[in-house]
């Protein structure tokens, strides 16, 4: 039996950084994100008892190096007595470069594996399973504006506003197409253990979440811009102060921030956010999208820009 699912990456406006339980991969803080529309990962899972081992291909190439994490996720979703699986995954955007490819990949994997086995699961359960593999993946099960809260025994994820209700645009400026050197899971642990700012980060997160929640409920772009930029820079400050320091930015990352500041001073409704990589995501109102795309594309260090609307949560494409 086999199934194919599609999931979109999500971009956190209020970030997840740090784990309270690394065994169960539970985040130390809640987070708020928007799920994208135009970027996606499509994953097929075939259950095949005749295979001698699991197989994984990503964008057409065999990737045994990525298999352990995928196999662990399949064990969580299907049980360790599961049949061997052939997994093939394709994304229409660069992998492992700070565009949340692990979020869309694990969200699609969990949905496809569940369907391939003929299991029925609620979206909440699928989100919890995806979160075990990658914290941010839990949010890609839902569309629009999504909040992840820490419950007593795991995460609670819900869509807090439909994308159509506030159709923002996200423009991702790719400043480095190659994979990052330090994965986010590892970098978070370095921050938790060594950054003098880490405990303050965790302490302040409920306030940032509340402000962002209000901004989204009131569709207050200025308020959302201010809290999202603050939360992003605070997260990177935590990383920079870690030992060894975790610095994902390059000079083009800073050029993008400068460009966003210039656009803001010209009255353009735009703000930036940056995840565990050097790419910059500019979030803007739809009418300002062409100006933001043009300004970021012109920068020498920007290799490509991907523009996206806000989209839906992960979904099954087919099941045999
Ligand atoms: C900076 O979800 O990749 O993008 O749970 O270890 O897989 P793991 O981490 P991951 O971390 C994402 C961190 C972030 C912020 C965010 O998406 O909230």
XYZ file of C-alpha atoms and ligand atoms in Angstrom, residues 10 12 14-17 19 25 31 69 102 131 133-137 139 184-185 188 235 239 274-276, ligand 1:
44
model
C 5.626 27.539 7.568
C 7.425 31.479 12.371
C 7.041 34.260 17.018
C 9.784 31.656 17.079
C 10.354 28.261 18.586
C 13.929 28.103 19.909
C 13.467 22.308 23.849
C 11.208 16.840 21.117
C 5.176 29.817 18.662
C 15.628 10.689 11.114
C 12.026 19.935 7.678
C 6.251 17.611 16.104
C 10.195 14.574 14.349
C 10.628 18.338 14.016
C 9.012 20.906 16.301
C 8.061 23.314 13.535
C 6.518 20.497 11.439
C 2.467 23.759 12.582
C 18.561 23.934 14.213
C 18.069 21.093 16.736
C 19.035 25.076 20.058
C 16.188 34.719 19.070
C 22.235 32.321 19.356
C 14.975 35.125 9.751
C 15.088 31.488 10.872
C 17.980 29.090 11.397
C 14.321 28.982 13.886
O 11.603 22.677 13.924
O 13.795 22.732 12.673
O 12.856 27.887 12.390
O 12.455 20.421 16.382
O 14.923 20.341 16.225
O 13.544 19.853 14.189
P 13.657 20.610 15.490
O 13.752 22.157 15.108
P 13.057 22.953 13.927
O 13.330 24.433 14.452
C 12.795 25.563 13.866
C 13.433 26.766 14.441
C 13.109 28.067 13.752
C 11.949 28.789 14.415
C 10.578 28.238 14.143
O 10.308 27.690 13.059
O 9.713 28.426 15.029
